[in-house]
mmCIF file of C-alpha atoms in Angstrom:
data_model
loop_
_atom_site.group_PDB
_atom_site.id
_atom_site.type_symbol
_atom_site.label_atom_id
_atom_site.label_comp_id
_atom_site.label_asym_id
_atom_site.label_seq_id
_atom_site.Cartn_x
_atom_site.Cartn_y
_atom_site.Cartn_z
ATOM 1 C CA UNK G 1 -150.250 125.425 -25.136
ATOM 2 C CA UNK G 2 -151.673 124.117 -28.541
ATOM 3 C CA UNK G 3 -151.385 125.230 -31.963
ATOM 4 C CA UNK G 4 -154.903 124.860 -33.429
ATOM 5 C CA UNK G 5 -153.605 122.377 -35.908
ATOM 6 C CA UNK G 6 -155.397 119.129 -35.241
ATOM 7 C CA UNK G 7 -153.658 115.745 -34.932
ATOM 8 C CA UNK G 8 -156.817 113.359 -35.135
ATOM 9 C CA UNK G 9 -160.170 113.032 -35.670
ATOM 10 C CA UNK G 10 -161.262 111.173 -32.763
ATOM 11 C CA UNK G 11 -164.820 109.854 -31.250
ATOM 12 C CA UNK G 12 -166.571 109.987 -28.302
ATOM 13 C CA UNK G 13 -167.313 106.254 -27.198
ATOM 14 C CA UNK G 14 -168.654 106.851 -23.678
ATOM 15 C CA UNK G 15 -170.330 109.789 -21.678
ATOM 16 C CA UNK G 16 -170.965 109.549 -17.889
ATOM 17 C CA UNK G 17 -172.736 111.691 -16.545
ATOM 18 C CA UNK G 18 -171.976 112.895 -12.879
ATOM 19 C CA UNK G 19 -173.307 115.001 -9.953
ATOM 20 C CA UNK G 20 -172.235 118.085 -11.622
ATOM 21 C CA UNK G 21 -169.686 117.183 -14.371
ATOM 22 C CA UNK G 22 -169.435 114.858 -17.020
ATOM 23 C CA UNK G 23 -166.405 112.029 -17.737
ATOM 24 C CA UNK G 24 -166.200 111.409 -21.546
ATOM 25 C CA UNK G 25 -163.909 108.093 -22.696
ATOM 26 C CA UNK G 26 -162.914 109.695 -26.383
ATOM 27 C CA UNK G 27 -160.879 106.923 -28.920
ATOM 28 C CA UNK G 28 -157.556 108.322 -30.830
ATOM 29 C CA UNK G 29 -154.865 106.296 -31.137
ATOM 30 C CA UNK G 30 -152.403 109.170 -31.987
ATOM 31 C CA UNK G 31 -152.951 111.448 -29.077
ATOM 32 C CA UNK G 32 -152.936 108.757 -26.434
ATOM 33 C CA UNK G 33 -149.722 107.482 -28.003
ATOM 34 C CA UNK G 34 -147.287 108.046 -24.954
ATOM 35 C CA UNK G 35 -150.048 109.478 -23.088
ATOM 36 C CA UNK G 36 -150.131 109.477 -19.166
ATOM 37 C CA UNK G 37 -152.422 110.388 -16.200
ATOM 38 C CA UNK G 38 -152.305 114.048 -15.918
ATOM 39 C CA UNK G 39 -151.230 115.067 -19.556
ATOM 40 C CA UNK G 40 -153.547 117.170 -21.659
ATOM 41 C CA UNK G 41 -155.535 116.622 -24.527
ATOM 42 C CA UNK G 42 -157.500 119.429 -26.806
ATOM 43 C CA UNK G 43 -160.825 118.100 -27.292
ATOM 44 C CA UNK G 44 -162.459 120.278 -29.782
ATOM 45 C CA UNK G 45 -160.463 123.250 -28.488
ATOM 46 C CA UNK G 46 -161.493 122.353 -25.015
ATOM 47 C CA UNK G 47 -158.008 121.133 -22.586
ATOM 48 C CA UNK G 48 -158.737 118.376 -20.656
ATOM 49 C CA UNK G 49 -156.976 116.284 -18.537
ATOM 50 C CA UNK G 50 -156.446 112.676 -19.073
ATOM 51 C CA UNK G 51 -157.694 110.799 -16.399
ATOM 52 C CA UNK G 52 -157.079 107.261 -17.583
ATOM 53 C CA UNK G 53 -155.617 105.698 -20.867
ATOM 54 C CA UNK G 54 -155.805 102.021 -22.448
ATOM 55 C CA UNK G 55 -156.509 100.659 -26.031
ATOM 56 C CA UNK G 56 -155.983 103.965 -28.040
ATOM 57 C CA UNK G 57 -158.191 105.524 -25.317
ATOM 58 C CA UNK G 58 -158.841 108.278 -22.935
ATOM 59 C CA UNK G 59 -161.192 109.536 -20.322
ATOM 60 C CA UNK G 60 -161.551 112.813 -18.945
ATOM 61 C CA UNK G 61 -163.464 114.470 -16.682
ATOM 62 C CA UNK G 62 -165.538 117.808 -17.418
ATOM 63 C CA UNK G 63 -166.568 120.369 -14.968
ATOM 64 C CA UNK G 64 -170.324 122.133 -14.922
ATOM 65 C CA UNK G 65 -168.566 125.570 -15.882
ATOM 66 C CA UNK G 66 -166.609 123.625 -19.125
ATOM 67 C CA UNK G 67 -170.204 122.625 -20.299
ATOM 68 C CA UNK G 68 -172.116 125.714 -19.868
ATOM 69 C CA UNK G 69 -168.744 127.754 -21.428
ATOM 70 C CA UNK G 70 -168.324 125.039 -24.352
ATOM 71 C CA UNK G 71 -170.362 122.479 -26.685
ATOM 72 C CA UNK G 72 -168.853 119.635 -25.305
ATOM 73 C CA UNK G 73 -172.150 119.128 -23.461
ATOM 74 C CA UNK G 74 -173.932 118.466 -26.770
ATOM 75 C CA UNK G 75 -171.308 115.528 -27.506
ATOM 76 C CA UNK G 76 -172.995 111.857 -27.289
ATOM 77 C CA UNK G 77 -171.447 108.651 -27.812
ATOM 78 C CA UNK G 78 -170.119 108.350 -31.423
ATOM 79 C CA UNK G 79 -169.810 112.151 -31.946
ATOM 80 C CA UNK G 80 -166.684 113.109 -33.814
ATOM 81 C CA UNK G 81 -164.186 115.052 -32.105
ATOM 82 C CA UNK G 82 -161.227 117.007 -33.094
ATOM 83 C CA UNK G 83 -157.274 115.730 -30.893
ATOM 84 C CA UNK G 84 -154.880 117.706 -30.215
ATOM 85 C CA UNK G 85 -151.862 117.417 -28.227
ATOM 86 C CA UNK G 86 -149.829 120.022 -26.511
ATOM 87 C CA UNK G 87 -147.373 121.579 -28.776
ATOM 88 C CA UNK G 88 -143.644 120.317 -27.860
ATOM 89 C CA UNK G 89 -141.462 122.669 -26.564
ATOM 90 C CA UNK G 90 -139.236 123.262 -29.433
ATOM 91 C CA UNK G 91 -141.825 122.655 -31.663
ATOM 92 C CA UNK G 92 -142.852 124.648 -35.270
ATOM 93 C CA UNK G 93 -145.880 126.854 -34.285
ATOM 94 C CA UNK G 94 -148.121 125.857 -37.324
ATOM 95 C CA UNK G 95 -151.580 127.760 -36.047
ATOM 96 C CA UNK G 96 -151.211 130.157 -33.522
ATOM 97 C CA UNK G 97 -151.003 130.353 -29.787
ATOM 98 C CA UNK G 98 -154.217 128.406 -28.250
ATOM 99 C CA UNK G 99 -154.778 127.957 -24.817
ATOM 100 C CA UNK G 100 -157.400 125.416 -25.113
ATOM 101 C CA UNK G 101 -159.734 127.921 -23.278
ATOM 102 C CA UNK G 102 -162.858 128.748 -24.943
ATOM 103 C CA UNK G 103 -164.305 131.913 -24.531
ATOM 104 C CA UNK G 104 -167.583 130.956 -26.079
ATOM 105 C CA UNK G 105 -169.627 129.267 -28.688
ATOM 106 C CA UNK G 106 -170.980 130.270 -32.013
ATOM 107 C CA UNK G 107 -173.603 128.369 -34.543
ATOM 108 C CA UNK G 108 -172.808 127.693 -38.055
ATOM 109 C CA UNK G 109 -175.126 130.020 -40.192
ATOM 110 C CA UNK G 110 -174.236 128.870 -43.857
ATOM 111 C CA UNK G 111 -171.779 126.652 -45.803
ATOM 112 C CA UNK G 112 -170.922 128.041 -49.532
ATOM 113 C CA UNK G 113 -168.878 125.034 -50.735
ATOM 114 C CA UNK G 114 -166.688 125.695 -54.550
ATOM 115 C CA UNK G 115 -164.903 123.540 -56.350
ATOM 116 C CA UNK G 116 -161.600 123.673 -54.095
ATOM 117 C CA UNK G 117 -162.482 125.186 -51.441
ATOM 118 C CA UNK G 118 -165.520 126.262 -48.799
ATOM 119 C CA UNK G 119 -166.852 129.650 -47.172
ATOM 120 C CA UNK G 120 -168.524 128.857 -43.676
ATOM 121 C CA UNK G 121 -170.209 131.770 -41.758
ATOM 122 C CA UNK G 122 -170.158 131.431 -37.986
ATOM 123 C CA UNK G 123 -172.456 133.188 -35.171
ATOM 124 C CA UNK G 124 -170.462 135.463 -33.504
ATOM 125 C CA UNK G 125 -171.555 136.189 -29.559
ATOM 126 C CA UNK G 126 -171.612 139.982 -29.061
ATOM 127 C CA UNK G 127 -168.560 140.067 -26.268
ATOM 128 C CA UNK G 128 -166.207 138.428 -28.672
ATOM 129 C CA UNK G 129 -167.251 140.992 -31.693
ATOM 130 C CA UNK G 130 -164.013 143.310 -30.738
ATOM 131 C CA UNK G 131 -161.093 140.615 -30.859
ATOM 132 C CA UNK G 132 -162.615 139.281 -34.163
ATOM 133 C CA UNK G 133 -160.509 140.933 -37.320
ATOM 134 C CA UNK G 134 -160.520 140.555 -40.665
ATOM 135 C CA UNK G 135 -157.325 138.280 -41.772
ATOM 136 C CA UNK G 136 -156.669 137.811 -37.926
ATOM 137 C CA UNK G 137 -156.830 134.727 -36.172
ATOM 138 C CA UNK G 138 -159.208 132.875 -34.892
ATOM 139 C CA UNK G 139 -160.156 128.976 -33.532
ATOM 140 C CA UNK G 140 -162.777 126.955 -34.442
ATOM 141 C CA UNK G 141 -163.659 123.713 -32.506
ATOM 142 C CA UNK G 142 -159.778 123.485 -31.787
ATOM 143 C CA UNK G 143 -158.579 124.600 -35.922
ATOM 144 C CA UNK G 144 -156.477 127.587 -35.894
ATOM 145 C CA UNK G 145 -158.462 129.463 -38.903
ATOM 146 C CA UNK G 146 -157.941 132.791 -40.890
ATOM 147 C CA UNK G 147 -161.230 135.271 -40.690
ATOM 148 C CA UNK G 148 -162.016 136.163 -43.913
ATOM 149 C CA UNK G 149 -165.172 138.834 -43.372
ATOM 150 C CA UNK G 150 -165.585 139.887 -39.913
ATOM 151 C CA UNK G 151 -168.889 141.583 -38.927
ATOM 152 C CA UNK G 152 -170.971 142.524 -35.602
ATOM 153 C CA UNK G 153 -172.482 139.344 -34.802
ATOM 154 C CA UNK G 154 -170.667 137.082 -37.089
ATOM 155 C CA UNK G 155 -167.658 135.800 -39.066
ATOM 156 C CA UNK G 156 -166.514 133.744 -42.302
ATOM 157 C CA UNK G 157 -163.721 131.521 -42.557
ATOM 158 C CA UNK G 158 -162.619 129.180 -46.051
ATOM 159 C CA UNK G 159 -161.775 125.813 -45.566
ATOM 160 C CA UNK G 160 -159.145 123.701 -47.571
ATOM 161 C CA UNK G 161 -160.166 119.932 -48.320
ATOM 162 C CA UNK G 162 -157.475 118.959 -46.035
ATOM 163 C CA UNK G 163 -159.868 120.669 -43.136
ATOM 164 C CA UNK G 164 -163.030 119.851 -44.786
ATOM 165 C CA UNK G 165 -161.560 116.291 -44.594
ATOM 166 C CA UNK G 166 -159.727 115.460 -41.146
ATOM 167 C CA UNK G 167 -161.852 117.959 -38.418
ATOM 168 C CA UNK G 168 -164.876 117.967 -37.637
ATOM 169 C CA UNK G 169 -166.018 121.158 -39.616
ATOM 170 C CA UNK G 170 -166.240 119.181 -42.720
ATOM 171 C CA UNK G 171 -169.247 117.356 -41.347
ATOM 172 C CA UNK G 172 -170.718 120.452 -39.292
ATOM 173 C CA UNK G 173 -174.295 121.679 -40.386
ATOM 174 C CA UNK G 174 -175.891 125.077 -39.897
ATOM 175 C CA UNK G 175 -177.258 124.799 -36.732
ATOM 176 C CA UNK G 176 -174.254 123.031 -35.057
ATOM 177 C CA UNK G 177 -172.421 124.508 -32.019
ATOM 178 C CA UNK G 178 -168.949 125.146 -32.168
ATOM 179 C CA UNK G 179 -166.086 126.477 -29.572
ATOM 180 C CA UNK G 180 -164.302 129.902 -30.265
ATOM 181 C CA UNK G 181 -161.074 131.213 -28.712
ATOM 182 C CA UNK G 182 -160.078 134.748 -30.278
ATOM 183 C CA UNK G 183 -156.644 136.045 -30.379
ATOM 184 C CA UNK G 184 -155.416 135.582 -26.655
ATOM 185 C CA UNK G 185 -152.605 137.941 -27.551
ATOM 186 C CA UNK G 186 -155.907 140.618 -28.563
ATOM 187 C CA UNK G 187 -157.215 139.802 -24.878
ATOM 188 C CA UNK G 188 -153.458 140.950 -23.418
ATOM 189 C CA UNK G 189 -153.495 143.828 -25.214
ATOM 190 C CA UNK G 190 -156.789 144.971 -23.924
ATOM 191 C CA UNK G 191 -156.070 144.697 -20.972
ATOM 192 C CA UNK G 192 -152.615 146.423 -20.336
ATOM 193 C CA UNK G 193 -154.854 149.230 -21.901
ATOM 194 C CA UNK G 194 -157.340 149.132 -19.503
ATOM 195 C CA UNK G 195 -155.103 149.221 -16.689
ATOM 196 C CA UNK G 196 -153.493 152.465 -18.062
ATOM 197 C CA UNK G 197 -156.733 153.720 -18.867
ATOM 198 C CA UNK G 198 -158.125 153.009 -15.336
ATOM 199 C CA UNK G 199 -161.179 150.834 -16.824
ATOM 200 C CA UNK G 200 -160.242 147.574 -15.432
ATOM 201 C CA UNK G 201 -160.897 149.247 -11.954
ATOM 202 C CA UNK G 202 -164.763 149.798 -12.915
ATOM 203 C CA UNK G 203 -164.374 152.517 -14.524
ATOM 204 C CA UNK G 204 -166.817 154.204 -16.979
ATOM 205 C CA UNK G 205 -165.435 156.223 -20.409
ATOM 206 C CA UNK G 206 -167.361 158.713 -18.801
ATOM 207 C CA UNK G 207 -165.671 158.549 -15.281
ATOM 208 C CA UNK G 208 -162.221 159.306 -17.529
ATOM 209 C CA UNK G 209 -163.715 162.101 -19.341
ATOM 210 C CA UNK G 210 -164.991 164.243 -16.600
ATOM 211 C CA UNK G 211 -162.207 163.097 -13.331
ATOM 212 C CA UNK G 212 -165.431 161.665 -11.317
ATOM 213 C CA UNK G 213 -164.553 158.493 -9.342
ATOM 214 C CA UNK G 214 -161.105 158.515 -10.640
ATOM 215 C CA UNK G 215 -158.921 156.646 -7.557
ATOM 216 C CA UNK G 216 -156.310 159.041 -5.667
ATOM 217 C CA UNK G 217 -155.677 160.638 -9.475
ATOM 218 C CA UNK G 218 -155.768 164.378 -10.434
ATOM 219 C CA UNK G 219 -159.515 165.021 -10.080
ATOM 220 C CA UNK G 220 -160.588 166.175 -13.657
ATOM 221 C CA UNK G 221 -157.670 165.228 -15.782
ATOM 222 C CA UNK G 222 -157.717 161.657 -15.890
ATOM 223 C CA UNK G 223 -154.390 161.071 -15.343
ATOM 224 C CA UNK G 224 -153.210 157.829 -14.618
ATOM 225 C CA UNK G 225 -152.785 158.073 -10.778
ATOM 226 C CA UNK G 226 -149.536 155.952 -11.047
#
């Protein structure tokens, strides 16, 4: 488990490309500090595992569905990446709980930078649109973020200068790809409600409303058959 609060802004120094994955060497001295065969490594908000380590580096390996689910298959060598390593047990929760599983990616739309500070809207894919709230939580590329606005198909987020300065969203450009995992505590809640609800079995709102299809239940009051 990670926090979303980012140890080191690393860089991509190799890619390989294989039959149907990918093995990236990535440089960061801090993360691979005590770093071992098997340990993981956020990579942008991605969790990989570490493969090999030597000289303040690491190589992982990613699989097809990791590129088609993230942007790490836009990385090339010398792209900047945002470190992270797994939160200690026993450790201050500084973010929020991240998995290090991305449930999709979004575009930056706009930067409005200030004097102290910088508003960035982010494309928001449609299926992520209900665990996206206003002052909830939210991670970006592997930084734990507050939403400021949240909206249909997109959200804002203000960055400090300490985030502008040490992750990668200080240098991203509209255009740009970045990961998103929402609220995985949201995703929980979901679906505990959808089990009571009887949804998660494939059913339709209007399946509950009228009894049809409803599994060994009272037919036509949508009890919960449990």
């Amino acid at each position: 488990m990670f926090t979303g609060i980012v140890e080191e802004l690393g860089e991509v120094t190799a890619v390989e490309p294989l039959a149907d994955a990918s093995r990236f060497r990535l440089r960061g001295p801090v993360v691979t500090d005590g770093a071992k065969h098997g340990d993981s490594i956020a990579v942008n908000g991605v969790c990989l595992t570490v493969v090999e380590t030597g000289d303040g580096e690491f190589t992982a390996d990613v699989m097809a569905e990791t590129l088609k689910r993230s942007s790490l298959g836009a990385l090339t060598t010398g792209s900047r990446v945002n470190l992270e390593r797994p939160m200690a047990l026993g450790g201050r929760l500084g973010g929020h709980i991240v998995q290090g599983h991305v449930d999709g990616t979004g575009t930056i739309v706009e930067r409005t930078p200030s004097e102290h500070w910088e508003i960035v809207k982010v494309s928001l894919p449609p299926e992520l649109t209900r665990y996206v709230v206003e002052k909830g939580s939210i991670t970006v590329d592997g930084v734990s973020l507050t939403v400021v606005d949240a909206a249909a198909d997109h959200f804002t987020i203000s960055l400090i200068p300490t985030t502008l300065a040490l992750t990668t969203l200080g240098h991203k450009q509209p255009g740009d790809p970045v990961n998103l995992e929402v609220d995985v505590i949201a995703k929980y809640v979901e679906r505990l409600l959808g089990d009571r609800s009887g949804s998660v079995q494939g059913l339709l709102p209007d399946d509950l409303a009228t009894g049809q299809n409803l599994p060994l239940g009272d037919q036509g009051t949508g009890q919960d058959p449990r």
